[in-house]
Amino acid sequence: MALLQNHIAVVTGAGSGIGRAIAIGYAREGARVVALDIDRDAAEETAALVTADGGGAAAFVLDVSRREDCNAIAKRIGEEVGQVSILVNNAGIVRRNGMLGEADAVVKDWEDVIGTNLTGVFNVTQAFLAPLRASKGRIVNIGSIQSFVHVRTPSSPAYTASKHGVLGFTRALAAELGKEGIRVNAIGPGFIATPLNAQARATNPELVKAFMDHTPLGRPGTAEDMVGPAIFLASDLSAYVTGAIVMADGGYRAV
């Protein structure tokens, strides 16, 4: 039997990269997938890839930083798709600027990154809390190596703060929602080659080198490398796991 049979899984930021890979991986394990993304065409493309592979999928546009929109989409999904039992909070943005730049730009980076990467996780989780409680569901948040460290490359303090926040939010929810039968865990990706960092990889080889010099496996991760941990945390294989973060970083935090 497929590991996620009879589940409905919502994946934010499912239009590309890690989110798309997880959506496709979940569908292959039997889940009906709901792809959410700020880019409607990208979300629909993910859903089309799932259905072309024989899975079930729906797609909706969502900006996770807009709380009212999150509430509305959760209601719509409940009516049109069914009771959600898995939530993957993957949507995120990166700004690799520090605190010493032009003040207005620094403030905008902070508001945008925190609004999407941290407040967005809160917004979506709160919006789907009722069906997750009813189904004794599973929440998988996408953290980072920057949930623990500020990496030795140019990177926004907002991004590091947001990913520290995701880990703290994961642990707080696990403690609170365990009695409801909801398990809450996170994945900590390292340097993953996705469209999100494609320009940085193309224009800043020193950035890539800095990560690879600190990564024992010696290669960037792929979006597909995140699928196994995501399936594990959403399935009954991890029935006694909550409040944890599974590092998928090529060994970055081991050295």
Short mmCIF file of C-alpha atoms in Angstrom, two decimals:
data_model
loop_
_atom_site.label_atom_id
_atom_site.label_comp_id
_atom_site.label_asym_id
_atom_site.label_seq_id
_atom_site.Cartn_x
_atom_site.Cartn_y
_atom_site.Cartn_z
CA MET A 1 0.00 0.00 0.00
CA ALA A 2 1.22 3.49 -0.80
CA LEU A 3 2.49 5.36 2.23
CA LEU A 4 0.14 8.35 1.87
CA GLN A 5 -2.99 6.64 0.57
CA ASN A 6 -6.26 8.44 1.53
CA HIS A 7 -4.46 11.64 2.51
CA ILE A 8 -5.05 15.10 1.07
CA ALA A 9 -1.79 17.07 1.14
CA VAL A 10 -1.50 20.83 0.74
CA VAL A 11 1.92 22.07 -0.38
CA THR A 12 2.70 25.79 -0.46
CA GLY A 13 5.25 27.11 -2.93
CA ALA A 14 4.46 24.03 -5.02
CA GLY A 15 5.05 25.74 -8.35
CA SER A 16 8.75 24.87 -8.56
CA GLY A 17 11.78 23.49 -6.76
CA ILE A 18 11.36 21.68 -3.46
CA GLY A 19 7.61 22.28 -3.30
CA ARG A 20 6.99 20.80 -6.73
CA ALA A 21 9.20 17.79 -6.01
CA ILE A 22 7.38 17.09 -2.74
CA ALA A 23 3.96 17.45 -4.38
CA ILE A 24 4.89 14.96 -7.08
CA GLY A 25 6.47 12.60 -4.55
CA TYR A 26 3.40 12.69 -2.31
CA ALA A 27 1.13 11.93 -5.24
CA ARG A 28 3.23 8.91 -6.14
CA GLU A 29 2.65 7.67 -2.58
CA GLY A 30 -1.10 7.93 -3.03
CA ALA A 31 -1.96 11.38 -1.67
CA ARG A 32 -4.28 13.75 -3.45
CA VAL A 33 -2.19 16.89 -3.76
CA VAL A 34 -3.23 20.53 -3.59
CA ALA A 35 -0.55 22.74 -5.13
CA LEU A 36 -0.54 26.32 -3.83
CA ASP A 37 1.70 29.01 -5.28
CA ILE A 38 1.73 32.77 -5.78
CA ASP A 39 2.23 31.96 -9.48
CA ARG A 40 -1.00 30.44 -10.76
CA ASP A 41 0.54 29.04 -13.94
CA ALA A 42 3.31 27.34 -11.99
CA ALA A 43 0.85 25.76 -9.55
CA GLU A 44 -1.27 24.51 -12.42
CA GLU A 45 1.80 23.09 -14.15
CA THR A 46 2.65 21.11 -11.01
CA ALA A 47 -0.90 19.78 -10.83
CA ALA A 48 -0.72 18.83 -14.50
CA LEU A 49 2.53 16.92 -13.92
CA VAL A 50 0.86 15.00 -11.09
CA THR A 51 -2.22 14.10 -13.12
CA ALA A 52 -0.11 13.13 -16.14
CA ASP A 53 1.63 10.64 -13.85
CA GLY A 54 -1.72 9.18 -12.80
CA GLY A 55 -2.16 11.09 -9.54
CA GLY A 56 -4.85 13.39 -8.24
CA ALA A 57 -4.19 17.10 -7.93
CA ALA A 58 -5.72 20.53 -7.73
CA ALA A 59 -4.06 23.94 -7.99
CA PHE A 60 -4.85 27.31 -6.46
CA VAL A 61 -3.08 30.65 -6.35
CA LEU A 62 -2.07 31.92 -2.91
CA ASP A 63 0.16 34.60 -1.43
CA VAL A 64 0.88 33.13 2.01
CA SER A 65 1.63 36.55 3.46
CA ARG A 66 -2.05 37.52 3.05
CA ARG A 67 -3.90 36.04 6.04
CA GLU A 68 -7.42 36.59 4.71
CA ASP A 69 -6.49 34.87 1.45
CA CYS A 70 -5.13 31.88 3.40
CA ASN A 71 -8.40 31.57 5.30
CA ALA A 72 -10.41 31.83 2.10
CA ILE A 73 -8.37 29.22 0.25
CA ALA A 74 -8.59 26.79 3.17
CA LYS A 75 -12.37 27.09 3.12
CA ARG A 76 -12.47 26.62 -0.64
CA ILE A 77 -10.23 23.55 -0.53
CA GLY A 78 -12.39 22.03 2.19
CA GLU A 79 -15.47 22.49 0.02
CA GLU A 80 -13.98 21.52 -3.34
CA VAL A 81 -11.30 18.93 -2.51
CA GLY A 82 -11.91 17.55 0.97
CA GLN A 83 -10.42 17.32 4.45
CA VAL A 84 -6.73 18.18 4.48
CA SER A 85 -4.57 15.85 6.59
CA ILE A 86 -1.04 16.90 5.52
CA LEU A 87 0.32 20.44 5.29
CA VAL A 88 3.74 21.31 3.91
CA ASN A 89 4.78 24.91 4.59
CA ASN A 90 7.38 25.35 1.86
CA ALA A 91 6.75 28.79 0.34
CA GLY A 92 9.73 31.07 0.84
CA ILE A 93 11.89 33.81 -0.60
CA VAL A 94 15.57 34.70 -0.25
CA ARG A 95 17.20 38.13 -0.17
CA ARG A 96 20.99 38.05 0.26
CA ASN A 97 21.48 41.58 1.55
CA GLY A 98 22.79 42.64 4.93
CA MET A 99 21.88 45.39 7.39
CA LEU A 100 24.33 47.98 6.10
CA GLY A 101 22.63 48.81 2.82
CA GLU A 102 20.17 51.56 1.98
CA ALA A 103 17.72 51.79 4.88
CA ASP A 104 14.48 51.53 2.91
CA ALA A 105 15.74 48.45 1.05
CA VAL A 106 16.80 46.79 4.30
CA VAL A 107 13.37 47.40 5.80
CA LYS A 108 11.61 46.08 2.70
CA ASP A 109 13.76 42.93 2.72
CA TRP A 110 12.86 42.35 6.37
CA GLU A 111 9.13 42.83 5.83
CA ASP A 112 9.00 40.69 2.67
CA VAL A 113 11.13 37.81 3.97
CA ILE A 114 9.54 37.61 7.42
CA GLY A 115 6.10 38.10 5.88
CA THR A 116 6.50 35.12 3.58
CA ASN A 117 8.91 32.77 5.36
CA LEU A 118 7.61 33.07 8.91
CA THR A 119 4.30 34.90 9.08
CA GLY A 120 3.25 32.95 5.99
CA VAL A 121 3.85 29.67 7.83
CA PHE A 122 1.69 30.93 10.69
CA ASN A 123 -1.05 32.15 8.33
CA VAL A 124 -1.36 28.89 6.42
CA THR A 125 -1.12 26.70 9.51
CA GLN A 126 -3.82 28.66 11.29
CA ALA A 127 -6.04 28.55 8.22
CA PHE A 128 -5.86 24.73 7.99
CA LEU A 129 -5.84 24.00 11.72
CA ALA A 130 -9.45 22.82 11.91
CA PRO A 131 -9.13 20.06 9.28
CA LEU A 132 -5.72 19.07 10.62
CA ARG A 133 -7.19 18.65 14.10
CA ALA A 134 -10.11 16.66 12.72
CA SER A 135 -7.81 14.34 10.76
CA LYS A 136 -5.05 14.15 13.39
CA GLY A 137 -2.85 15.45 10.63
CA ARG A 138 0.80 16.09 9.97
CA ILE A 139 2.59 19.40 9.39
CA VAL A 140 5.97 19.54 7.66
CA ASN A 141 7.74 22.91 7.72
CA ILE A 142 10.72 23.70 5.53
CA GLY A 143 13.50 25.13 7.65
CA SER A 144 17.15 25.40 6.66
CA ILE A 145 20.69 25.05 7.89
CA GLN A 146 20.01 28.70 8.72
CA SER A 147 17.56 27.53 11.33
CA PHE A 148 20.78 27.02 13.34
CA VAL A 149 23.55 29.13 11.82
CA HIS A 150 24.08 32.26 9.79
CA VAL A 151 26.07 30.80 6.91
CA ARG A 152 29.42 32.27 5.97
CA THR A 153 28.15 33.83 2.76
CA PRO A 154 26.34 37.09 2.04
CA SER A 155 22.85 36.49 3.35
CA SER A 156 20.05 38.58 4.74
CA PRO A 157 19.67 38.57 8.51
CA ALA A 158 15.96 38.50 7.74
CA TYR A 159 16.34 35.07 6.10
CA THR A 160 18.31 33.67 9.01
CA ALA A 161 15.80 35.10 11.47
CA SER A 162 12.89 33.67 9.49
CA LYS A 163 14.35 30.16 9.43
CA HIS A 164 15.25 30.26 13.13
CA GLY A 165 11.62 31.25 13.61
CA VAL A 166 10.32 28.34 11.56
CA LEU A 167 12.20 25.89 13.78
CA GLY A 168 10.94 27.56 16.95
CA PHE A 169 7.40 27.59 15.59
CA THR A 170 7.71 23.89 14.70
CA ARG A 171 8.75 22.97 18.23
CA ALA A 172 6.11 25.17 19.86
CA LEU A 173 3.36 23.67 17.72
CA ALA A 174 4.57 20.13 18.33
CA ALA A 175 4.33 20.72 22.07
CA GLU A 176 0.89 22.30 21.86
CA LEU A 177 -0.75 20.10 19.22
CA GLY A 178 0.59 16.71 20.24
CA LYS A 179 -2.43 16.14 22.49
CA GLU A 180 -4.59 16.76 19.41
CA GLY A 181 -2.82 13.94 17.58
CA ILE A 182 -1.08 16.36 15.20
CA ARG A 183 2.61 15.79 14.52
CA VAL A 184 4.70 18.81 13.56
CA ASN A 185 8.21 18.45 12.15
CA ALA A 186 10.61 20.24 9.86
CA ILE A 187 13.16 19.54 7.16
CA GLY A 188 16.47 21.44 7.16
CA PRO A 189 17.76 21.68 3.59
CA GLY A 190 21.33 22.69 2.93
CA PHE A 191 22.44 24.24 -0.35
CA ILE A 192 19.81 22.97 -2.79
CA ALA A 193 19.98 23.74 -6.51
CA THR A 194 16.53 25.15 -7.30
CA PRO A 195 15.10 28.00 -9.38
CA LEU A 196 15.10 30.10 -6.20
CA ASN A 197 18.89 30.35 -6.25
CA ALA A 198 19.58 29.77 -9.94
CA GLN A 199 20.77 33.33 -10.56
CA ALA A 200 23.06 33.29 -7.53
CA ARG A 201 24.57 29.97 -8.63
CA ALA A 202 25.13 31.29 -12.14
CA THR A 203 26.67 34.62 -11.18
CA ASN A 204 28.45 33.85 -7.91
CA PRO A 205 30.61 30.71 -8.15
CA GLU A 206 32.37 31.69 -4.91
CA LEU A 207 29.04 31.36 -3.12
CA VAL A 208 28.65 27.81 -4.40
CA LYS A 209 32.26 27.00 -3.51
CA ALA A 210 31.83 28.29 0.03
CA PHE A 211 28.90 25.95 0.55
CA MET A 212 30.56 22.96 -1.12
CA ASP A 213 33.78 23.39 0.86
CA HIS A 214 31.64 22.97 4.00
CA THR A 215 29.50 20.08 2.70
CA PRO A 216 30.96 16.59 3.22
CA LEU A 217 28.98 15.06 0.35
CA GLY A 218 30.60 17.64 -1.92
CA ARG A 219 27.63 18.46 -4.13
CA PRO A 220 24.57 20.70 -4.06
CA GLY A 221 21.36 18.97 -3.10
CA THR A 222 18.47 18.58 -5.50
CA ALA A 223 14.79 19.14 -4.91
CA GLU A 224 14.30 15.38 -5.22
CA ASP A 225 16.68 14.88 -2.28
CA MET A 226 14.02 16.50 -0.07
CA VAL A 227 11.23 14.13 -1.10
CA GLY A 228 12.27 11.15 1.02
CA PRO A 229 12.41 13.13 4.28
CA ALA A 230 9.08 14.78 3.39
CA ILE A 231 7.39 11.43 2.79
CA PHE A 232 8.86 10.02 6.01
CA LEU A 233 7.57 12.93 8.11
CA ALA A 234 4.09 12.85 6.54
CA SER A 235 3.65 9.09 6.75
CA ASP A 236 3.10 6.61 9.56
CA LEU A 237 6.78 5.69 9.32
CA SER A 238 7.32 8.65 11.66
CA ALA A 239 4.33 7.96 13.90
CA TYR A 240 6.33 8.73 17.07
CA VAL A 241 8.28 11.68 15.69
CA THR A 242 7.25 15.24 16.46
CA GLY A 243 9.07 18.47 17.20
CA ALA A 244 12.06 17.27 15.17
CA ILE A 245 14.01 18.67 12.26
CA VAL A 246 15.43 16.23 9.74
CA MET A 247 18.59 17.75 8.28
CA ALA A 248 18.99 17.13 4.57
CA ASP A 249 22.12 19.19 4.10
CA GLY A 250 24.80 16.85 2.77
CA GLY A 251 26.45 16.89 6.19
CA TYR A 252 26.85 20.68 6.39
CA ARG A 253 26.08 20.82 10.12
CA ALA A 254 28.30 17.84 10.88
CA VAL A 255 31.50 19.83 10.32
#
